[in-house]
């Protein structure tokens, strides 16, 4: 029970990676607030954790008023916030030449501005406490120039840099700020954003030749939420089956011309 009685907020926790993280933190004794734009999904997810103390609430992370209301609700309920997992996000796979300003703005406002708003509001509470753990869910797409990831990748790259600045400025308040950069993870978002050829390309390029699971991201989030990571600051932990580090790979008789074979 590494997180006994800790108050943990997971944004976008109604499903996918966020829900897996919420479950993992709850399994170590944390009291969870699951906040999602899908309010019913957030409530059901909180109920599914089986802890009477967990809470499912609505938030639109891109809306400052909504974020401040969420933080007030949490502080009224529990009096503190120990862990934030800044996970809410939307996907996107539009070629650069076709990308419209509306999609660019929407992606940046949720994936980058939204993460900033929630992190800042939580960090103000944590700074008063003199402790806290913030884990931002970035992406491999923020580190590599993936096709179709102009808006999504730019937002996630911005989040990685924001994490470093937060780590520098918030150290004096006892707050750890780190990123997890997932690679290709099997979730509803991936089902929406990855067509057959995208999947084949990932399976070829990932040394471990498979997608990751939400539970594998949750294990990393648990580590960065726990005291075992107290001296890790401003770091990006890739959980990507080796994708970022990979160089030249040979796959027996396979070559890039056969990437549609998963
Ligand atoms: N699945 C992947 O392969 C992958 C890879 C790298 C990074 N990520 C990141 O992991 C995070 C979770 O991804 P996922 O695959 O579980 O996605 P998902 O679509 O399954 O879940 C995202 C959740 O965020 C919520 N959400 C969306 N917009 C919101 C808003 N404005 N305010 C509050 N909640 C909102 C959704 O309702 C949903 O419950 C995202 O930040 C995503 O960018 C995912």
GROMACS .gro file of N, CA and C in nm, residues 124-256:
model
  399
  124UNK      N    1  -0.057   2.497  -0.713
  124UNK     CA    2  -0.079   2.600  -0.610
  124UNK      C    3  -0.123   2.537  -0.478
  125UNK      N    4  -0.206   2.433  -0.487
  125UNK     CA    5  -0.248   2.361  -0.366
  125UNK      C    6  -0.128   2.286  -0.307
  126UNK      N    7  -0.053   2.218  -0.394
  126UNK     CA    8   0.062   2.139  -0.348
  126UNK      C    9   0.169   2.228  -0.286
  127UNK      N   10   0.189   2.346  -0.343
  127UNK     CA   11   0.292   2.437  -0.290
  127UNK      C   12   0.259   2.475  -0.146
  128UNK      N   13   0.132   2.495  -0.117
  128UNK     CA   14   0.092   2.527   0.022
  128UNK      C   15   0.116   2.409   0.114
  129UNK      N   16   0.092   2.288   0.061
  129UNK     CA   17   0.116   2.167   0.141
  129UNK      C   18   0.265   2.142   0.163
  130UNK      N   19   0.347   2.188   0.064
  130UNK     CA   20   0.490   2.160   0.068
  130UNK      C   21   0.525   2.023   0.012
  131UNK      N   22   0.432   1.962  -0.064
  131UNK     CA   23   0.461   1.832  -0.126
  131UNK      C   24   0.362   1.804  -0.238
  132UNK      N   25   0.403   1.717  -0.330
  132UNK     CA   26   0.312   1.676  -0.437
  132UNK      C   27   0.388   1.606  -0.548
  133UNK      N   28   0.313   1.531  -0.627
  133UNK     CA   29   0.369   1.460  -0.743
  133UNK      C   30   0.283   1.492  -0.863
  134UNK      N   31   0.345   1.542  -0.967
  134UNK     CA   32   0.272   1.570  -1.091
  134UNK      C   33   0.331   1.484  -1.202
  135UNK      N   34   0.244   1.409  -1.268
  135UNK     CA   35   0.288   1.325  -1.380
  135UNK      C   36   0.210   1.368  -1.502
  136UNK      N   37   0.281   1.418  -1.600
  136UNK     CA   38   0.218   1.459  -1.725
  136UNK      C   39   0.227   1.345  -1.826
  137UNK      N   40   0.118   1.318  -1.893
  137UNK     CA   41   0.122   1.212  -1.995
  137UNK      C   42   0.150   1.277  -2.130
  138UNK      N   43   0.277   1.268  -2.169
  138UNK     CA   44   0.321   1.323  -2.297
  138UNK      C   45   0.308   1.214  -2.403
  139UNK      N   46   0.401   1.205  -2.495
  139UNK     CA   47   0.389   1.104  -2.600
  139UNK      C   48   0.518   1.092  -2.679
  140UNK      N   49   0.544   0.973  -2.728
  140UNK     CA   50   0.652   0.954  -2.824
  140UNK      C   51   0.635   1.049  -2.943
  141UNK      N   52   0.510   1.080  -2.976
  141UNK     CA   53   0.483   1.171  -3.090
  141UNK      C   54   0.530   1.312  -3.063
  142UNK      N   55   0.563   1.345  -2.939
  142UNK     CA   56   0.620   1.474  -2.907
  142UNK      C   57   0.772   1.474  -2.919
  143UNK      N   58   0.830   1.358  -2.951
  143UNK     CA   59   0.976   1.345  -2.959
  143UNK      C   60   1.025   1.313  -3.099
  144UNK      N   61   0.936   1.253  -3.180
  144UNK     CA   62   0.972   1.210  -3.315
  144UNK      C   63   0.872   1.271  -3.413
  145UNK      N   64   0.916   1.295  -3.534
  145UNK     CA   65   0.828   1.357  -3.633
  145UNK      C   66   0.739   1.257  -3.703
  146UNK      N   67   0.635   1.213  -3.633
  146UNK     CA   68   0.545   1.113  -3.691
  146UNK      C   69   0.450   1.175  -3.794
  147UNK      N   70   0.424   1.103  -3.900
  147UNK     CA   71   0.331   1.149  -4.003
  147UNK      C   72   0.193   1.178  -3.942
  148UNK      N   73   0.138   1.293  -3.975
  148UNK     CA   74   0.002   1.327  -3.928
  148UNK      C   75  -0.001   1.383  -3.787
  149UNK      N   76   0.116   1.405  -3.725
  149UNK     CA   77   0.117   1.444  -3.584
  149UNK      C   78   0.160   1.589  -3.562
  150UNK      N   79   0.134   1.676  -3.661
  150UNK     CA   80   0.179   1.816  -3.646
  150UNK      C   81   0.121   1.879  -3.520
  151UNK      N   82  -0.011   1.879  -3.506
  151UNK     CA   83  -0.074   1.943  -3.390
  151UNK      C   84  -0.051   1.861  -3.263
  152UNK      N   85  -0.078   1.733  -3.272
  152UNK     CA   86  -0.066   1.645  -3.155
  152UNK      C   87   0.079   1.642  -3.105
  153UNK      N   88   0.173   1.625  -3.198
  153UNK     CA   89   0.314   1.618  -3.160
  153UNK      C   90   0.364   1.749  -3.103
  154UNK      N   91   0.321   1.861  -3.163
  154UNK     CA   92   0.365   1.992  -3.113
  154UNK      C   93   0.313   2.014  -2.971
  155UNK      N   94   0.188   1.973  -2.946
  155UNK     CA   95   0.131   1.989  -2.812
  155UNK      C   96   0.209   1.904  -2.711
  156UNK      N   97   0.241   1.782  -2.748
  156UNK     CA   98   0.310   1.692  -2.654
  156UNK      C   99   0.456   1.735  -2.633
  157UNK      N  100   0.520   1.787  -2.739
  157UNK     CA  101   0.656   1.840  -2.722
  157UNK      C  102   0.654   1.959  -2.628
  158UNK      N  103   0.551   2.043  -2.642
  158UNK     CA  104   0.536   2.158  -2.552
  158UNK      C  105   0.517   2.111  -2.408
  159UNK      N  106   0.442   2.004  -2.391
  159UNK     CA  107   0.418   1.952  -2.256
  159UNK      C  108   0.548   1.902  -2.193
  160UNK      N  109   0.633   1.840  -2.275
  160UNK     CA  110   0.761   1.792  -2.221
  160UNK      C  111   0.846   1.909  -2.171
  161UNK      N  112   0.848   2.016  -2.246
  161UNK     CA  113   0.927   2.133  -2.205
  161UNK      C  114   0.864   2.199  -2.083
  162UNK      N  115   0.730   2.208  -2.084
  162UNK     CA  116   0.660   2.266  -1.968
  162UNK      C  117   0.695   2.189  -1.840
  163UNK      N  118   0.706   2.057  -1.853
  163UNK     CA  119   0.741   1.973  -1.738
  163UNK      C  120   0.877   2.012  -1.680
  164UNK      N  121   0.973   2.039  -1.770
  164UNK     CA  122   1.108   2.075  -1.722
  164UNK      C  123   1.104   2.208  -1.646
  165UNK      N  124   1.031   2.305  -1.702
  165UNK     CA  125   1.022   2.435  -1.635
  165UNK      C  126   0.953   2.420  -1.499
  166UNK      N  127   0.845   2.343  -1.497
  166UNK     CA  128   0.775   2.321  -1.370
  166UNK      C  129   0.867   2.253  -1.269
  167UNK      N  130   0.945   2.156  -1.315
  167UNK     CA  131   1.036   2.085  -1.224
  167UNK      C  132   1.135   2.183  -1.162
  168UNK      N  133   1.188   2.272  -1.244
  168UNK     CA  134   1.286   2.371  -1.196
  168UNK      C  135   1.220   2.464  -1.093
  169UNK      N  136   1.100   2.511  -1.126
  169UNK     CA  137   1.038   2.613  -1.039
  169UNK      C  138   0.969   2.555  -0.916
  170UNK      N  139   0.928   2.429  -0.925
  170UNK     CA  140   0.847   2.373  -0.815
  170UNK      C  141   0.927   2.287  -0.719
  171UNK      N  142   1.056   2.264  -0.749
  171UNK     CA  143   1.139   2.183  -0.659
  171UNK      C  144   1.138   2.240  -0.518
  172UNK      N  145   1.147   2.371  -0.509
  172UNK     CA  146   1.157   2.434  -0.376
  172UNK      C  147   1.032   2.413  -0.291
  173UNK      N  148   0.922   2.372  -0.356
  173UNK     CA  149   0.798   2.347  -0.282
  173UNK      C  150   0.777   2.197  -0.253
  174UNK      N  151   0.878   2.117  -0.284
  174UNK     CA  152   0.866   1.973  -0.257
  174UNK      C  153   0.778   1.901  -0.357
  175UNK      N  154   0.768   1.958  -0.477
  175UNK     CA  155   0.682   1.896  -0.580
  175UNK      C  156   0.770   1.833  -0.687
  176UNK      N  157   0.744   1.706  -0.716
  176UNK     CA  158   0.811   1.638  -0.828
  176UNK      C  159   0.723   1.649  -0.952
  177UNK      N  160   0.786   1.682  -1.063
  177UNK     CA  161   0.712   1.690  -1.190
  177UNK      C  162   0.786   1.608  -1.294
  178UNK      N  163   0.720   1.508  -1.348
  178UNK     CA  164   0.781   1.421  -1.448
  178UNK      C  165   0.681   1.387  -1.557
  179UNK      N  166   0.735   1.340  -1.669
  179UNK     CA  167   0.651   1.295  -1.781
  179UNK      C  168   0.657   1.145  -1.796
  180UNK      N  169   0.549   1.091  -1.846
  180UNK     CA  170   0.555   0.958  -1.907
  180UNK      C  171   0.527   0.980  -2.055
  181UNK      N  172   0.612   0.923  -2.140
  181UNK     CA  173   0.587   0.931  -2.285
  181UNK      C  174   0.551   0.791  -2.334
  182UNK      N  175   0.421   0.764  -2.347
  182UNK     CA  176   0.383   0.633  -2.401
  182UNK      C  177   0.415   0.626  -2.550
  183UNK      N  178   0.446   0.504  -2.594
  183UNK     CA  179   0.454   0.480  -2.739
  183UNK      C  180   0.315   0.446  -2.789
  184UNK      N  181   0.304   0.343  -2.868
  184UNK     CA  182   0.173   0.301  -2.918
  184UNK      C  183   0.106   0.211  -2.814
  185UNK      N  184  -0.006   0.258  -2.762
  185UNK     CA  185  -0.074   0.185  -2.655
  185UNK      C  186  -0.215   0.149  -2.704
  186UNK      N  187  -0.255   0.027  -2.675
  186UNK     CA  188  -0.383  -0.023  -2.725
  186UNK      C  189  -0.500   0.036  -2.646
  187UNK      N  190  -0.558   0.145  -2.697
  187UNK     CA  191  -0.674   0.209  -2.633
  187UNK      C  192  -0.773   0.252  -2.742
  188UNK      N  193  -0.887   0.308  -2.698
  188UNK     CA  194  -0.986   0.359  -2.794
  188UNK      C  195  -0.924   0.466  -2.882
  189UNK      N  196  -0.837   0.551  -2.821
  189UNK     CA  197  -0.772   0.656  -2.900
  189UNK      C  198  -0.690   0.595  -3.013
  190UNK      N  199  -0.616   0.490  -2.982
  190UNK     CA  200  -0.534   0.426  -3.085
  190UNK      C  201  -0.623   0.363  -3.192
  191UNK      N  202  -0.736   0.308  -3.150
  191UNK     CA  203  -0.827   0.248  -3.248
  191UNK      C  204  -0.875   0.354  -3.346
  192UNK      N  205  -0.898   0.476  -3.295
  192UNK     CA  206  -0.946   0.586  -3.378
  192UNK      C  207  -0.833   0.640  -3.467
  193UNK      N  208  -0.715   0.655  -3.410
  193UNK     CA  209  -0.609   0.727  -3.482
  193UNK      C  210  -0.521   0.636  -3.569
  194UNK      N  211  -0.520   0.505  -3.543
  194UNK     CA  212  -0.425   0.417  -3.613
  194UNK      C  213  -0.498   0.327  -3.712
  195UNK      N  214  -0.476   0.348  -3.840
  195UNK     CA  215  -0.535   0.256  -3.938
  195UNK      C  216  -0.440   0.135  -3.956
  196UNK      N  217  -0.475   0.048  -4.049
  196UNK     CA  218  -0.401  -0.077  -4.062
  196UNK      C  219  -0.253  -0.053  -4.094
  197UNK      N  220  -0.227   0.044  -4.184
  197UNK     CA  221  -0.088   0.067  -4.222
  197UNK      C  222  -0.010   0.134  -4.108
  198UNK      N  223  -0.079   0.219  -4.028
  198UNK     CA  224  -0.011   0.279  -3.912
  198UNK      C  225   0.029   0.168  -3.814
  199UNK      N  226  -0.064   0.077  -3.791
  199UNK     CA  227  -0.035  -0.034  -3.698
  199UNK      C  228   0.082  -0.117  -3.746
  200UNK      N  229   0.082  -0.147  -3.876
  200UNK     CA  230   0.191  -0.228  -3.931
  200UNK      C  231   0.324  -0.155  -3.916
  201UNK      N  232   0.323  -0.023  -3.941
  201UNK     CA  233   0.447   0.054  -3.929
  201UNK      C  234   0.497   0.052  -3.784
  202UNK      N  235   0.405   0.072  -3.688
  202UNK     CA  236   0.446   0.068  -3.546
  202UNK      C  237   0.505  -0.069  -3.511
  203UNK      N  238   0.434  -0.173  -3.550
  203UNK     CA  239   0.481  -0.307  -3.512
  203UNK      C  240   0.617  -0.338  -3.571
  204UNK      N  241   0.645  -0.277  -3.686
  204UNK     CA  242   0.778  -0.296  -3.745
  204UNK      C  243   0.884  -0.217  -3.668
  205UNK      N  244   0.851  -0.092  -3.634
  205UNK     CA  245   0.951   0.001  -3.579
  205UNK      C  246   0.977  -0.018  -3.430
  206UNK      N  247   0.886  -0.084  -3.359
  206UNK     CA  248   0.904  -0.105  -3.215
  206UNK      C  249   0.987  -0.232  -3.193
  207UNK      N  250   1.105  -0.220  -3.128
  207UNK     CA  251   1.186  -0.340  -3.107
  207UNK      C  252   1.107  -0.456  -3.044
  208UNK      N  253   1.013  -0.425  -2.955
  208UNK     CA  254   0.937  -0.533  -2.891
  208UNK      C  255   0.821  -0.582  -2.978
  209UNK      N  256   0.805  -0.524  -3.097
  209UNK     CA  257   0.711  -0.568  -3.202
  209UNK      C  258   0.565  -0.581  -3.156
  210UNK      N  259   0.526  -0.495  -3.062
  210UNK     CA  260   0.385  -0.497  -3.021
  210UNK      C  261   0.346  -0.364  -2.960
  211UNK      N  262   0.215  -0.340  -2.955
  211UNK     CA  263   0.163  -0.225  -2.881
  211UNK      C  264   0.177  -0.252  -2.731
  212UNK      N  265   0.183  -0.144  -2.653
  212UNK     CA  266   0.180  -0.159  -2.508
  212UNK      C  267   0.037  -0.163  -2.457
  213UNK      N  268   0.023  -0.192  -2.329
  213UNK     CA  269  -0.110  -0.196  -2.267
  213UNK      C  270  -0.124  -0.075  -2.173
  214UNK      N  271  -0.248  -0.032  -2.148
  214UNK     CA  272  -0.269   0.076  -2.050
  214UNK      C  273  -0.210   0.040  -1.914
  215UNK      N  274  -0.213  -0.088  -1.879
  215UNK     CA  275  -0.160  -0.130  -1.747
  215UNK      C  276  -0.009  -0.108  -1.739
  216UNK      N  277   0.059  -0.119  -1.854
  216UNK     CA  278   0.205  -0.096  -1.852
  216UNK      C  279   0.237   0.051  -1.829
  217UNK      N  280   0.149   0.140  -1.875
  217UNK     CA  281   0.166   0.284  -1.845
  217UNK      C  282   0.133   0.307  -1.697
  218UNK      N  283   0.031   0.238  -1.649
  218UNK     CA  284  -0.011   0.256  -1.509
  218UNK      C  285   0.101   0.217  -1.412
  219UNK      N  286   0.177   0.113  -1.445
  219UNK     CA  287   0.288   0.073  -1.356
  219UNK      C  288   0.392   0.184  -1.346
  220UNK      N  289   0.420   0.250  -1.460
  220UNK     CA  290   0.515   0.362  -1.458
  220UNK      C  291   0.459   0.480  -1.378
  221UNK      N  292   0.329   0.504  -1.393
  221UNK     CA  293   0.266   0.615  -1.319
  221UNK      C  294   0.270   0.588  -1.168
  222UNK      N  295   0.253   0.463  -1.130
  222UNK     CA  296   0.262   0.429  -0.987
  222UNK      C  297   0.401   0.461  -0.934
  223UNK      N  298   0.502   0.421  -1.008
  223UNK     CA  299   0.641   0.449  -0.966
  223UNK      C  300   0.663   0.599  -0.948
  224UNK      N  301   0.619   0.679  -1.046
  224UNK     CA  302   0.643   0.823  -1.038
  224UNK      C  303   0.553   0.892  -0.935
  225UNK      N  304   0.448   0.821  -0.889
  225UNK     CA  305   0.361   0.875  -0.783
  225UNK      C  306   0.412   0.841  -0.644
  226UNK      N  307   0.502   0.743  -0.638
  226UNK     CA  308   0.542   0.689  -0.507
  226UNK      C  309   0.670   0.756  -0.457
  227UNK      N  310   0.701   0.731  -0.332
  227UNK     CA  311   0.823   0.789  -0.272
  227UNK      C  312   0.949   0.730  -0.333
  228UNK      N  313   0.933   0.617  -0.402
  228UNK     CA  314   1.050   0.553  -0.464
  228UNK      C  315   1.110   0.638  -0.576
  229UNK      N  316   1.036   0.740  -0.620
  229UNK     CA  317   1.086   0.825  -0.730
  229UNK      C  318   1.119   0.966  -0.680
  230UNK      N  319   1.141   0.981  -0.549
  230UNK     CA  320   1.155   1.116  -0.492
  230UNK      C  321   1.269   1.200  -0.550
  231UNK      N  322   1.375   1.135  -0.601
  231UNK     CA  323   1.488   1.214  -0.653
  231UNK      C  324   1.485   1.221  -0.806
  232UNK      N  325   1.371   1.186  -0.866
  232UNK     CA  326   1.356   1.196  -1.012
  232UNK      C  327   1.277   1.323  -1.040
  233UNK      N  328   1.337   1.411  -1.117
  233UNK     CA  329   1.277   1.544  -1.133
  233UNK      C  330   1.293   1.593  -1.277
  234UNK      N  331   1.181   1.632  -1.339
  234UNK     CA  332   1.185   1.688  -1.475
  234UNK      C  333   1.215   1.587  -1.583
  235UNK      N  334   1.197   1.460  -1.549
  235UNK     CA  335   1.239   1.350  -1.637
  235UNK      C  336   1.123   1.304  -1.727
  236UNK      N  337   1.159   1.255  -1.844
  236UNK     CA  338   1.058   1.189  -1.928
  236UNK      C  339   1.090   1.041  -1.932
  237UNK      N  340   0.996   0.963  -1.882
  237UNK     CA  341   1.011   0.817  -1.882
  237UNK      C  342   0.935   0.762  -2.002
  238UNK      N  343   1.010   0.714  -2.101
  238UNK     CA  344   0.942   0.653  -2.216
  238UNK      C  345   0.897   0.512  -2.183
  239UNK      N  346   0.773   0.484  -2.216
  239UNK     CA  347   0.720   0.348  -2.200
  239UNK      C  348   0.669   0.312  -2.339
  240UNK      N  349   0.762   0.259  -2.420
  240UNK     CA  350   0.735   0.253  -2.564
  240UNK      C  351   0.793   0.130  -2.632
  241UNK      N  352   0.827   0.026  -2.556
  241UNK     CA  353   0.881  -0.096  -2.617
  241UNK      C  354   1.015  -0.075  -2.688
  242UNK      N  355   1.082   0.036  -2.654
  242UNK     CA  356   1.214   0.062  -2.713
  242UNK      C  357   1.212   0.149  -2.838
  243UNK      N  358   1.093   0.200  -2.874
  243UNK     CA  359   1.079   0.275  -3.000
  243UNK      C  360   1.175   0.393  -3.008
  244UNK      N  361   1.181   0.475  -2.905
  244UNK     CA  362   1.262   0.596  -2.913
  244UNK      C  363   1.410   0.563  -2.934
  245UNK      N  364   1.454   0.455  -2.872
  245UNK     CA  365   1.598   0.426  -2.874
  245UNK      C  366   1.641   0.343  -2.993
  246UNK      N  367   1.545   0.297  -3.074
  246UNK     CA  368   1.579   0.200  -3.177
  246UNK      C  369   1.661   0.261  -3.291
  247UNK      N  370   1.758   0.183  -3.337
  247UNK     CA  371   1.831   0.218  -3.458
  247UNK      C  372   1.798   0.115  -3.565
  248UNK      N  373   1.899   0.079  -3.640
  248UNK     CA  374   1.879  -0.017  -3.748
  248UNK      C  375   1.832  -0.152  -3.691
  249UNK      N  376   1.727  -0.206  -3.749
  249UNK     CA  377   1.678  -0.336  -3.700
  249UNK      C  378   1.661  -0.430  -3.819
  250UNK      N  379   1.693  -0.557  -3.796
  250UNK     CA  380   1.665  -0.659  -3.897
  250UNK      C  381   1.559  -0.752  -3.841
  251UNK      N  382   1.464  -0.784  -3.922
  251UNK     CA  383   1.355  -0.870  -3.877
  251UNK      C  384   1.354  -0.999  -3.959
  252UNK      N  385   1.462  -1.071  -3.961
  252UNK     CA  386   1.468  -1.194  -4.038
  252UNK      C  387   1.440  -1.163  -4.183
  253UNK      N  388   1.340  -1.228  -4.241
  253UNK     CA  389   1.310  -1.211  -4.383
  253UNK      C  390   1.224  -1.086  -4.408
  254UNK      N  391   1.174  -1.022  -4.297
  254UNK     CA  392   1.087  -0.906  -4.316
  254UNK      C  393   1.168  -0.784  -4.356
  255UNK      N  394   1.110  -0.698  -4.433
  255UNK     CA  395   1.171  -0.569  -4.461
  255UNK      C  396   1.060  -0.466  -4.469
  256UNK      N  397   1.099  -0.339  -4.488
  256UNK     CA  398   0.998  -0.232  -4.485
  256UNK      C  399   0.890  -0.249  -4.592
   0.00000   0.00000   0.00000
